[in-house]
Coordinates of C-alpha atoms in Angstrom, one line a residue:
M229 CA 1.6 -23.0 -25.4
K230 CA 4.4 -21.7 -23.1
M231 CA 5.3 -18.5 -21.7
R232 CA 8.8 -17.3 -21.3
F233 CA 10.5 -14.4 -19.4
I234 CA 14.1 -13.3 -20.2
L235 CA 15.2 -10.9 -17.4
K236 CA 17.7 -8.9 -19.2
Q237 CA 18.8 -6.6 -16.4
F238 CA 20.8 -7.4 -13.5
I239 CA 23.2 -5.5 -11.2
S240 CA 27.0 -5.7 -11.5
T241 CA 27.5 -7.5 -8.4
L242 CA 26.0 -10.8 -10.2
S243 CA 28.8 -13.2 -10.9
L244 CA 29.1 -16.7 -12.6
F245 CA 28.6 -18.1 -9.1
G246 CA 25.0 -17.0 -8.7
I247 CA 22.9 -14.2 -7.5
S248 CA 24.7 -11.9 -5.1
S249 CA 23.1 -10.8 -1.9
A250 CA 22.3 -7.4 -3.4
G251 CA 19.8 -9.3 -5.7
L252 CA 18.1 -8.3 -8.9
V253 CA 17.1 -4.7 -9.5
P254 CA 14.5 -3.6 -12.2
K255 CA 15.0 -0.4 -14.4
S256 CA 12.1 1.3 -12.3
A257 CA 13.8 0.7 -9.1
H258 CA 15.1 3.6 -7.0
L259 CA 17.8 2.0 -5.0
T260 CA 20.6 4.5 -4.8
P261 CA 23.9 2.5 -4.5
R262 CA 26.7 4.2 -2.6
G263 CA 29.3 1.4 -2.6
G264 CA 28.5 0.2 1.0
D265 CA 26.5 -2.7 2.5
N266 CA 22.7 -2.9 2.1
W267 CA 21.0 -1.5 5.3
P268 CA 17.4 -3.1 5.3
Y269 CA 14.3 -1.1 6.5
G270 CA 10.7 -1.4 5.8
V271 CA 7.7 0.5 5.5
I272 CA 4.2 -0.8 6.5
G273 CA 0.9 0.5 7.0
D274 CA -2.1 2.1 5.3
S275 CA -2.6 4.6 2.5
W276 CA -0.9 7.3 4.5
G277 CA 2.0 4.9 4.5
S278 CA 1.8 3.8 0.9
G279 CA 0.5 7.1 -0.7
V280 CA -2.1 6.8 -3.2
S281 CA -0.9 6.6 -6.9
Y282 CA -3.1 8.6 -9.3
N283 CA -1.5 7.8 -12.6
N284 CA 1.1 5.3 -14.0
D285 CA 3.9 7.9 -13.9
V286 CA 3.9 8.0 -9.9
L287 CA 3.5 4.3 -9.4
Y288 CA 6.4 2.8 -7.3
D289 CA 6.2 -0.7 -8.1
G290 CA 3.6 -1.4 -10.8
N291 CA 0.7 -1.5 -8.5
L292 CA 2.1 -4.8 -6.9
D293 CA -0.9 -6.5 -4.7
N294 CA -3.2 -3.6 -5.8
C295 CA -1.6 -1.3 -3.1
L296 CA -1.3 2.0 -5.0
R297 CA 2.3 2.6 -3.5
T298 CA 3.5 5.7 -4.9
K299 CA 7.0 7.2 -5.8
E300 CA 5.8 10.3 -3.9
S301 CA 5.5 8.7 -0.4
H302 CA 7.9 8.9 2.5
G303 CA 9.4 5.4 1.9
P304 CA 10.6 6.1 -1.7
Q305 CA 11.7 9.8 -0.6
M306 CA 13.9 8.1 2.2
E307 CA 15.4 5.8 -0.4
A308 CA 16.3 8.6 -2.7
D309 CA 17.8 10.8 0.1
T310 CA 21.3 9.6 0.7
S311 CA 22.0 12.3 3.5
W312 CA 21.1 9.8 6.2
T313 CA 22.5 6.4 4.9
G314 CA 26.4 7.0 5.5
D315 CA 28.5 4.3 4.2
Y316 CA 25.5 2.1 3.5
S317 CA 23.2 1.5 0.5
S318 CA 19.6 1.9 1.0
G319 CA 17.6 -1.4 1.4
L320 CA 14.0 -0.2 1.5
R321 CA 11.1 -2.9 1.3
D322 CA 7.9 -1.0 1.0
A323 CA 4.8 -3.1 2.1
A324 CA 2.4 -0.3 2.8
C325 CA -1.0 -0.9 1.3
S326 CA -3.9 1.5 0.8
G327 CA -7.0 0.4 2.6
S328 CA -5.1 -1.6 5.3
Q329 CA -5.9 -1.8 9.0
L330 CA -3.7 -2.5 12.0
V331 CA -4.3 -6.5 11.8
D332 CA -2.9 -6.4 8.4
L333 CA 0.6 -5.5 9.5
A334 CA 1.7 -8.7 11.3
K335 CA -1.4 -10.9 10.5
G336 CA -4.0 -10.5 7.6
Q337 CA -2.0 -9.2 4.5
Y338 CA 0.8 -10.0 6.7
Q339 CA 2.9 -7.0 5.6
M340 CA 5.8 -7.9 7.9
G341 CA 6.5 -10.9 5.7
K342 CA 7.1 -8.6 2.8
V343 CA 10.0 -6.4 4.3
G344 CA 12.7 -9.0 4.5
K345 CA 14.7 -8.9 7.7
P346 CA 14.7 -5.1 8.5
N347 CA 16.8 -3.2 11.2
L348 CA 14.0 -0.9 11.3
V349 CA 10.4 -0.4 10.2
V350 CA 8.1 2.7 9.8
M351 CA 4.6 2.0 10.6
T352 CA 1.6 4.3 9.8
S353 CA -1.6 2.7 10.6
G354 CA -4.9 3.1 12.5
G355 CA -6.9 5.8 10.6
N356 CA -8.9 3.1 8.9
N357 CA -9.7 1.6 12.0
A358 CA -10.8 4.8 13.5
G359 CA -13.1 5.4 10.4
F360 CA -11.4 8.6 9.0
G361 CA -12.4 7.7 5.7
H362 CA -16.1 7.4 6.4
I363 CA -15.9 10.8 8.1
V364 CA -14.4 12.4 5.0
D365 CA -17.1 11.1 2.8
V366 CA -20.2 11.8 5.2
C367 CA -19.1 15.1 6.6
I368 CA -17.4 16.8 3.7
Y369 CA -17.7 15.1 0.1
H370 CA -21.4 13.5 0.3
S371 CA -20.0 11.4 -2.7
D372 CA -23.6 9.8 -3.3
P373 CA -25.8 12.8 -4.6
L374 CA -29.0 11.0 -4.3
H375 CA -28.3 9.9 -0.6
N376 CA -29.5 11.9 2.4
Y377 CA -26.8 12.3 4.8
G378 CA -29.0 14.1 7.3
P379 CA -28.2 17.5 9.0
A380 CA -24.7 19.1 8.7
Y381 CA -22.6 18.7 11.9
K382 CA -22.9 22.4 13.1
D383 CA -26.7 22.1 13.0
D384 CA -26.7 18.6 14.8
D385 CA -26.8 17.7 18.4
P386 CA -23.3 16.4 19.1
N387 CA -24.6 14.1 22.1
D388 CA -27.6 12.5 20.1
P389 CA -26.6 13.3 16.3
K390 CA -29.2 12.4 13.5
G391 CA -26.8 13.0 10.8
Q392 CA -24.4 10.8 9.4
C393 CA -21.5 13.2 10.1
G394 CA -22.1 13.4 13.7
Q395 CA -22.6 9.8 14.1
A396 CA -19.4 9.0 12.4
L397 CA -17.3 11.3 14.6
N398 CA -18.9 9.8 17.7
S399 CA -18.2 6.5 16.4
A400 CA -14.5 7.4 15.9
S401 CA -14.3 8.7 19.4
T402 CA -15.6 5.5 20.8
Y403 CA -13.2 3.5 19.1
I404 CA -10.3 5.7 19.9
N405 CA -11.2 5.9 23.6
E406 CA -11.7 2.3 24.0
P407 CA -10.5 -0.5 21.9
M408 CA -7.8 1.3 19.7
R409 CA -5.2 1.1 22.5
Q410 CA -5.5 -2.7 22.8
D411 CA -5.6 -3.2 19.0
L412 CA -2.5 -1.1 18.7
I413 CA -0.7 -2.9 21.7
N414 CA -1.6 -6.3 20.0
T415 CA -0.4 -5.2 16.7
I416 CA 3.0 -3.9 18.2
N417 CA 3.6 -7.2 20.1
D418 CA 3.0 -9.2 17.0
I419 CA 5.4 -7.0 15.0
L420 CA 8.2 -7.3 17.7
A421 CA 7.4 -11.1 17.9
D422 CA 7.6 -11.6 14.3
P423 CA 10.4 -14.1 13.2
H424 CA 11.8 -11.5 10.5
V425 CA 12.8 -9.2 13.4
H426 CA 12.5 -11.1 16.8
E427 CA 16.1 -12.3 16.9
N428 CA 17.4 -8.8 15.9
E429 CA 18.4 -7.1 19.1
D430 CA 18.9 -3.8 17.2
F431 CA 15.4 -3.7 15.6
L432 CA 13.4 -0.6 16.2
L433 CA 9.9 0.4 15.3
Y434 CA 8.9 3.7 14.3
L435 CA 5.3 4.5 14.6
T436 CA 4.1 7.9 13.1
G437 CA 0.9 9.7 14.0
Y438 CA -1.2 11.5 11.5
A439 CA -1.3 15.2 10.6
Q440 CA -4.7 17.4 11.6
F441 CA -6.4 18.2 8.5
F442 CA -7.6 21.7 9.3
G443 CA -5.6 24.9 10.3
T444 CA -5.4 25.0 14.1
D445 CA -6.4 28.9 14.4
Y446 CA -9.9 27.9 12.9
D447 CA -10.1 31.1 10.8
P448 CA -13.8 32.1 10.1
W449 CA -13.3 32.6 6.5
C450 CA -13.6 28.9 5.9
N451 CA -17.1 28.6 7.6
N452 CA -18.7 29.3 4.3
E453 CA -16.4 26.7 2.4
Y454 CA -18.0 23.5 1.0
W455 CA -16.6 20.8 -1.3
N456 CA -19.5 18.3 -1.6
V457 CA -20.7 16.7 -4.8
P458 CA -23.8 18.5 -5.2
G459 CA -26.9 16.5 -4.2
I460 CA -30.1 16.3 -2.1
S461 CA -28.6 16.6 1.5
A462 CA -27.8 19.7 3.3
R463 CA -24.8 21.5 2.3
P464 CA -21.9 20.5 4.6
Y465 CA -20.1 23.6 5.5
L466 CA -16.6 23.4 6.9
S467 CA -17.8 25.0 10.1
E468 CA -15.5 25.7 13.1
E469 CA -17.3 22.9 14.9
L470 CA -16.7 20.4 12.2
R471 CA -13.2 21.3 11.7
R472 CA -12.3 21.2 15.4
A473 CA -14.2 18.0 15.9
F474 CA -12.2 16.3 12.9
N475 CA -8.8 17.7 14.2
G476 CA -9.8 16.4 17.7
R477 CA -10.1 12.8 16.7
V478 CA -6.8 13.0 15.0
S479 CA -5.0 14.5 17.9
A480 CA -6.6 11.9 20.1
V481 CA -5.2 9.2 18.0
N482 CA -1.7 10.8 18.0
K483 CA -1.8 11.1 21.8
L484 CA -2.8 7.5 22.4
Y485 CA 0.2 6.5 20.0
Q486 CA 2.8 8.7 21.9
D487 CA 1.4 7.5 25.3
V488 CA 1.6 3.8 24.3
I489 CA 5.2 4.0 22.9
S490 CA 6.5 6.0 25.8
T491 CA 5.1 3.8 28.6
Q492 CA 5.2 0.4 27.2
Y493 CA 7.8 0.1 24.3
A494 CA 10.4 2.9 25.0
D495 CA 13.3 0.4 24.4
K496 CA 12.0 -1.1 21.1
A497 CA 9.8 1.7 19.4
R498 CA 9.6 5.4 18.7
Y499 CA 6.8 7.8 18.3
I500 CA 7.2 10.4 15.4
D501 CA 5.1 13.6 15.3
L502 CA 4.0 14.5 11.8
D503 CA 1.7 17.2 12.7
S504 CA 4.1 19.9 13.5
G505 CA 5.5 19.7 9.8
F506 CA 2.0 20.6 8.3
S507 CA 1.6 23.7 10.3
G508 CA 0.7 26.4 7.7
H509 CA -0.2 23.7 5.0
R510 CA -3.4 22.3 6.2
F511 CA -7.0 22.9 4.8
C512 CA -8.4 26.4 5.8
E513 CA -5.4 28.0 7.0
S514 CA -5.6 31.6 7.9
G515 CA -5.1 33.8 5.0
A516 CA -5.6 31.1 2.6
S517 CA -8.3 31.3 -0.4
H518 CA -10.9 29.0 -1.8
S519 CA -8.6 28.4 -5.0
D520 CA -5.7 27.4 -2.4
Q521 CA -8.0 24.5 -1.3
L522 CA -8.3 22.9 -4.8
N523 CA -4.5 22.1 -5.1
K524 CA -4.2 24.4 -8.2
D525 CA -0.5 25.0 -6.9
T526 CA 1.2 22.6 -9.2
N527 CA 4.5 23.0 -7.3
F528 CA 2.5 21.4 -4.2
N529 CA 4.0 24.0 -1.8
G530 CA 0.6 25.4 -0.6
V531 CA -1.9 22.7 1.0
Y532 CA 0.1 19.5 1.8
L533 CA -3.1 17.5 1.4
W534 CA -5.1 16.3 -1.7
N535 CA -8.7 17.6 -2.0
L536 CA -11.4 16.0 -4.3
N537 CA -10.2 17.4 -7.6
W538 CA -11.3 16.5 -11.0
R539 CA -8.4 15.8 -13.3
W540 CA -8.4 19.0 -15.2
Q541 CA -8.0 21.3 -12.0
V542 CA -4.7 19.7 -11.2
V543 CA -3.1 19.8 -14.5
N544 CA -4.5 23.3 -15.2
Q545 CA -6.6 22.0 -18.4
P546 CA -9.9 23.5 -19.1
A547 CA -13.1 21.9 -17.8
P548 CA -14.8 19.9 -20.4
Q549 CA -17.5 21.9 -22.1
G550 CA -20.7 22.8 -20.0
V551 CA -18.9 21.6 -16.7
D552 CA -18.4 23.9 -13.8
P553 CA -14.7 24.1 -13.5
D554 CA -14.8 24.0 -9.5
N555 CA -17.5 21.2 -9.4
I556 CA -19.7 18.7 -11.4
S557 CA -23.2 17.8 -11.5
P558 CA -25.0 15.1 -9.4
E559 CA -25.5 13.1 -12.7
E560 CA -21.7 13.3 -13.4
A561 CA -20.9 12.3 -9.9
A562 CA -23.1 9.3 -9.9
Q563 CA -21.5 8.0 -13.1
L564 CA -17.8 9.0 -11.7
F565 CA -18.2 7.4 -8.3
N566 CA -20.7 4.7 -9.2
G567 CA -21.4 4.2 -5.5
S568 CA -17.8 3.6 -4.7
G569 CA -17.6 6.6 -2.4
V570 CA -14.4 8.8 -1.9
T571 CA -11.1 8.4 -0.5
A572 CA -8.9 5.2 0.1
W573 CA -9.6 5.3 3.8
T574 CA -11.9 2.1 3.8
T575 CA -13.4 0.1 6.3
G576 CA -12.0 -3.2 4.9
S577 CA -8.5 -4.5 4.4
G578 CA -6.1 -3.2 1.8
G579 CA -5.5 -4.3 -1.6
G580 CA -9.0 -3.9 -3.1
G581 CA -9.8 -4.5 -6.6
G582 CA -10.7 -0.8 -6.9
N583 CA -7.1 0.2 -6.0
V584 CA -6.0 1.2 -9.6
P585 CA -4.2 4.5 -10.6
D586 CA -7.4 5.3 -12.7
N587 CA -9.4 5.5 -9.4
G588 CA -6.5 7.5 -7.6
W589 CA -8.0 11.0 -8.2
R590 CA -11.0 10.0 -6.0
L591 CA -9.0 7.9 -3.5
R592 CA -6.3 10.5 -2.6
P593 CA -8.4 13.3 -1.0
F594 CA -7.1 13.8 2.6
H595 CA -3.8 12.2 2.1
P596 CA -0.5 14.0 1.6
R597 CA 0.7 15.4 -1.7
T598 CA 4.5 15.3 -2.6
S599 CA 5.3 18.1 -0.2
G600 CA 3.5 16.4 2.6
Y601 CA 5.3 13.3 2.0
T602 CA 8.6 15.3 2.2
S603 CA 7.7 16.8 5.5
I604 CA 7.0 13.3 6.8
K605 CA 10.2 11.9 5.4
N606 CA 12.1 14.7 7.1
A607 CA 10.4 14.0 10.5
I608 CA 11.4 10.5 10.2
L609 CA 15.0 11.0 9.2
A610 CA 15.3 13.6 12.0
Q611 CA 14.3 10.8 14.6
L612 CA 16.9 8.2 12.7
K613 CA 19.7 10.5 13.0
S614 CA 18.9 11.1 16.6
D615 CA 19.0 7.5 17.2
G616 CA 22.3 7.2 15.4
L617 CA 21.1 5.2 12.5
P618 CA 22.0 3.5 10.2
K619 CA 24.5 1.7 12.3
A620 CA 26.5 -1.5 12.1
P621 CA 24.9 -4.6 14.0
S622 CA 25.8 -4.8 17.8
T623 CA 28.0 -7.8 17.1
S624 CA 30.2 -5.9 14.5
T625 CA 33.1 -4.1 15.1
S626 CA 33.2 -2.0 11.9
P627 CA 30.3 -0.1 10.4
R628 CA 31.3 -1.9 7.1
P629 CA 32.2 -5.4 7.8
P630 CA 33.7 -7.2 4.9
P631 CA 31.5 -9.4 2.8
P632 CA 32.1 -13.1 2.8
P633 CA 34.1 -14.7 0.0
P634 CA 32.0 -15.8 -3.1
P635 CA 31.4 -19.6 -3.3
S636 CA 33.3 -21.6 -5.7
P637 CA 31.5 -22.6 -8.9
S638 CA 31.2 -26.2 -7.8
G639 CA 30.4 -25.4 -4.2
G640 CA 27.2 -23.5 -4.7
N641 CA 23.5 -24.5 -4.2
F642 CA 22.6 -24.0 -7.9
A643 CA 24.5 -24.0 -11.2
P644 CA 25.0 -20.3 -12.5
G645 CA 23.5 -19.1 -15.8
T646 CA 19.7 -19.4 -16.6
C647 CA 17.4 -20.3 -13.8
S648 CA 13.8 -21.5 -15.0
F649 CA 10.6 -22.6 -13.3
H650 CA 7.4 -24.3 -14.6
L651 CA 4.1 -22.8 -13.1
D652 CA 0.8 -24.3 -13.3
E653 CA -2.0 -21.9 -12.2
W654 CA -5.3 -23.5 -10.7
Q655 CA -8.8 -22.1 -10.2
S656 CA -11.2 -23.5 -8.0
C657 CA -14.9 -22.8 -7.6
A658 CA -14.6 -20.5 -4.4
D659 CA -14.8 -16.8 -4.3
D660 CA -12.4 -14.9 -6.4
S661 CA -10.7 -13.7 -3.4
Q662 CA -9.3 -17.0 -2.6
N663 CA -9.6 -19.4 -5.9
L664 CA -6.1 -19.1 -7.4
F665 CA -3.4 -21.6 -6.6
A666 CA -0.1 -22.6 -8.2
R667 CA 2.2 -25.4 -8.4
I668 CA 5.8 -24.5 -9.2
T669 CA 9.0 -26.4 -10.0
M670 CA 12.2 -24.5 -10.4
Y671 CA 15.5 -25.5 -12.0
D672 CA 19.1 -24.2 -12.3
D673 CA 21.1 -23.8 -15.5
A674 CA 22.1 -27.6 -15.1
K675 CA 18.5 -28.4 -15.1
K676 CA 18.8 -29.5 -11.5
Q677 CA 15.7 -28.9 -9.3
I678 CA 16.3 -26.3 -6.8
G679 CA 12.6 -25.6 -5.5
K680 CA 9.3 -27.3 -5.7
T681 CA 5.8 -26.6 -4.3
T682 CA 5.0 -29.2 -1.7
I683 CA 1.4 -30.5 -2.2
D684 CA -0.5 -31.6 0.9
P685 CA -3.6 -33.4 -0.1
T686 CA -5.3 -32.6 3.1
K687 CA -4.5 -28.8 2.9
N688 CA -3.5 -27.6 -0.5
L689 CA -4.6 -30.1 -3.2
L690 CA -4.7 -27.5 -6.0
G691 CA -1.2 -26.1 -4.9
D692 CA -0.2 -22.8 -2.7
P693 CA -2.5 -19.7 -2.7
I694 CA -1.6 -17.0 -5.1
N695 CA -4.6 -14.5 -4.3
V696 CA -4.3 -10.7 -3.9
G697 CA -3.6 -10.2 0.0
D698 CA -2.4 -13.8 0.0
S699 CA 0.6 -14.2 -2.2
L700 CA 2.9 -17.0 -2.5
N701 CA 6.3 -16.6 -1.2
F702 CA 8.0 -19.3 -3.0
Q703 CA 11.4 -20.5 -1.5
S704 CA 14.2 -22.3 -3.4
E705 CA 17.9 -22.4 -3.3
L706 CA 18.0 -18.7 -4.7
P707 CA 18.7 -16.0 -1.9
Y708 CA 15.2 -14.4 -2.0
P709 CA 11.7 -15.9 -2.4
L710 CA 9.9 -15.5 -5.5
V711 CA 6.4 -13.7 -4.7
V712 CA 3.6 -15.0 -6.9
T713 CA 0.2 -13.1 -7.2
G714 CA -2.6 -14.2 -9.4
E715 CA -4.9 -11.5 -11.0
H716 CA -8.4 -12.0 -12.3
E717 CA -8.8 -8.9 -13.9
N718 CA -7.1 -9.2 -17.2
D719 CA -6.0 -12.8 -16.2
Y720 CA -2.3 -12.3 -15.5
V721 CA 0.2 -13.4 -12.9
Q722 CA 2.5 -11.0 -11.0
F723 CA 5.9 -11.9 -10.1
N724 CA 8.4 -10.1 -7.6
Y725 CA 12.0 -11.1 -7.0
N726 CA 13.8 -9.0 -4.6
R727 CA 12.2 -5.8 -6.1
L728 CA 12.1 -7.1 -9.5
Q729 CA 8.4 -7.0 -10.7
F730 CA 7.3 -8.3 -13.8
K731 CA 3.9 -10.0 -15.3
S732 CA 3.1 -13.0 -17.3
T733 CA 1.5 -10.6 -19.9
D734 CA 4.9 -8.6 -20.4
K735 CA 5.9 -9.0 -24.1
T736 CA 8.7 -6.2 -24.3
G737 CA 11.2 -4.6 -22.0
P738 CA 13.1 -6.9 -19.2
A739 CA 10.4 -9.7 -19.7
M740 CA 9.1 -11.3 -22.8
C741 CA 6.5 -14.0 -22.8
T742 CA 3.9 -16.4 -24.4
V743 CA 1.1 -17.6 -22.3
G744 CA -1.0 -21.0 -22.3
G745 CA -4.6 -21.3 -22.0
W746 CA -7.2 -22.6 -19.4
D747 CA -8.4 -26.2 -19.5
P748 CA -11.3 -26.3 -19.4
R749 CA -11.2 -23.3 -21.7
D750 CA -14.2 -21.4 -19.9
G751 CA -13.0 -21.9 -16.5
P752 CA -13.9 -24.4 -13.6
V753 CA -16.9 -26.8 -13.8
C754 CA -18.7 -26.3 -10.6
G755 CA -21.6 -28.9 -10.3
L756 CA -24.0 -29.4 -13.2
R757 CA -26.9 -27.4 -14.5
F758 CA -30.2 -28.9 -15.1
G759 CA -32.8 -26.6 -16.9
N760 CA -32.9 -23.3 -15.1
Q761 CA -31.2 -24.3 -11.8
N762 CA -28.4 -22.2 -10.9
A763 CA -24.8 -23.9 -11.0
V764 CA -23.8 -25.0 -7.6
S765 CA -20.3 -24.2 -6.2
D766 CA -19.0 -27.0 -4.3
D767 CA -15.2 -27.5 -4.0
S768 CA -15.5 -31.0 -3.1
R769 CA -17.1 -31.8 -6.5
A770 CA -15.6 -29.0 -8.5
E771 CA -13.5 -29.6 -11.6
P772 CA -10.9 -26.9 -11.4
S773 CA -9.4 -25.2 -14.4
V774 CA -5.7 -25.3 -14.8
E775 CA -3.6 -22.8 -16.9
I776 CA -0.9 -25.2 -18.3
D777 CA 2.6 -25.0 -19.6
K778 CA 3.9 -21.7 -18.0
L779 CA 7.7 -21.6 -18.5
M780 CA 9.6 -18.6 -17.1
L781 CA 13.4 -18.0 -17.4
L782 CA 15.4 -15.8 -15.2
R783 CA 18.7 -14.4 -16.2
T784 CA 21.0 -14.6 -13.0
A785 CA 24.3 -14.2 -14.5

């Protein structure tokens, strides 16, 4: 069997001579053409950079790489705001990913490899390294109702805490005060040395801080608040001591970031303060009420941060019969969380298998809501305008240099019309995080080969990796790479060509396909099974599976 994709939508700048530099744009894209040249910029970072999508309506890119990027976050809001782009059109590449750590920006996930060649990058990262998510879970929500979290923070010894909350806060301080500075410096050095930006003398890195989570006047009304999942542990009241301690860790990160930028990278980077924009819109503000903390203001103008809300609380639906409208039972909590905890601030790298919109309601707590991201966007744009951005490259004499003339039909690197490629997907006996590979051969309209996966038997016998967090950037004669990511859940392949996203399972809309099967049918044969002996996974003896005869058609003109 074969699968075929006919990509029907393309922008008007496509010509019979091939794909223009503006590239292909999907129906769901938010690019706002203004008639000027594309001005490239990127967004990298953790879930404060990506946002946390909580339903399909707010997904930014179809949950590419399982990163939960949302239309509500500051990157897409910058893209939609034409007040700062002048004569240019927006060129956003958003690579931020929920759950990421500092190492994932220029290594690991290698987010810098997904933002093209930007003139600036907005970076928000480090909260996961500092363990902010763990603090939220063990100090506030207690998501495992059958686990004993120990004494509440206000009842514990801050110098020798027995409770997990105090221990988590102390661990955060230890990291912030010692290795975090060097981790940040290493990351910034790696970003500035990255080949995508190293040769761009105009490149600037914008590092944002975080917003403190609680009102800074520490109104005593909130001392009796608690938002935990009911369980066996002592009730974790939002005491002044706890609120000051958590805010203090956030402020310490912000101070560290500001100091590193001002003392070591003043010529190539800027620090952007987000905290002041959240003033009056944090949790436990003076004069607020318990109801205010539950995000029941559907206009998002109260608290700028998500709390742990059940779905009906935000959409103003009645709670299910027999359920406390402001809380749930331990049994319900155990079923809902299934031991997975709360918030997308994780201790691992981003793009995890749980990063799906259906989990967004429990992953978004202590992340900005739409209004919070508007405040962040405004802070970023204020700094960009102060720096006179966007502007033409230093070597240009005009803010809008004329584009080069289009190539002649006979002088291009590929024939116009329909571009196709054949993809074989292979599965080895390795762990699911690293066992999918692809071989690709691409052809132009004249059936001339314009790209092919290079097979090195000593390194990639099965092809190039196409795993989540390690996608294949397939280079051909086309202007942009084709990004390929294999997915185990529901067995499909994701494709991304210059912001055009589609899947091998798409049967309607801009992509239509039929899909071949696996050979062997049941997956790889890893060793032999004798009696009750378990199968042995050994890649040197594994007989890999191959998903055969995949053909995709790209409409280029």
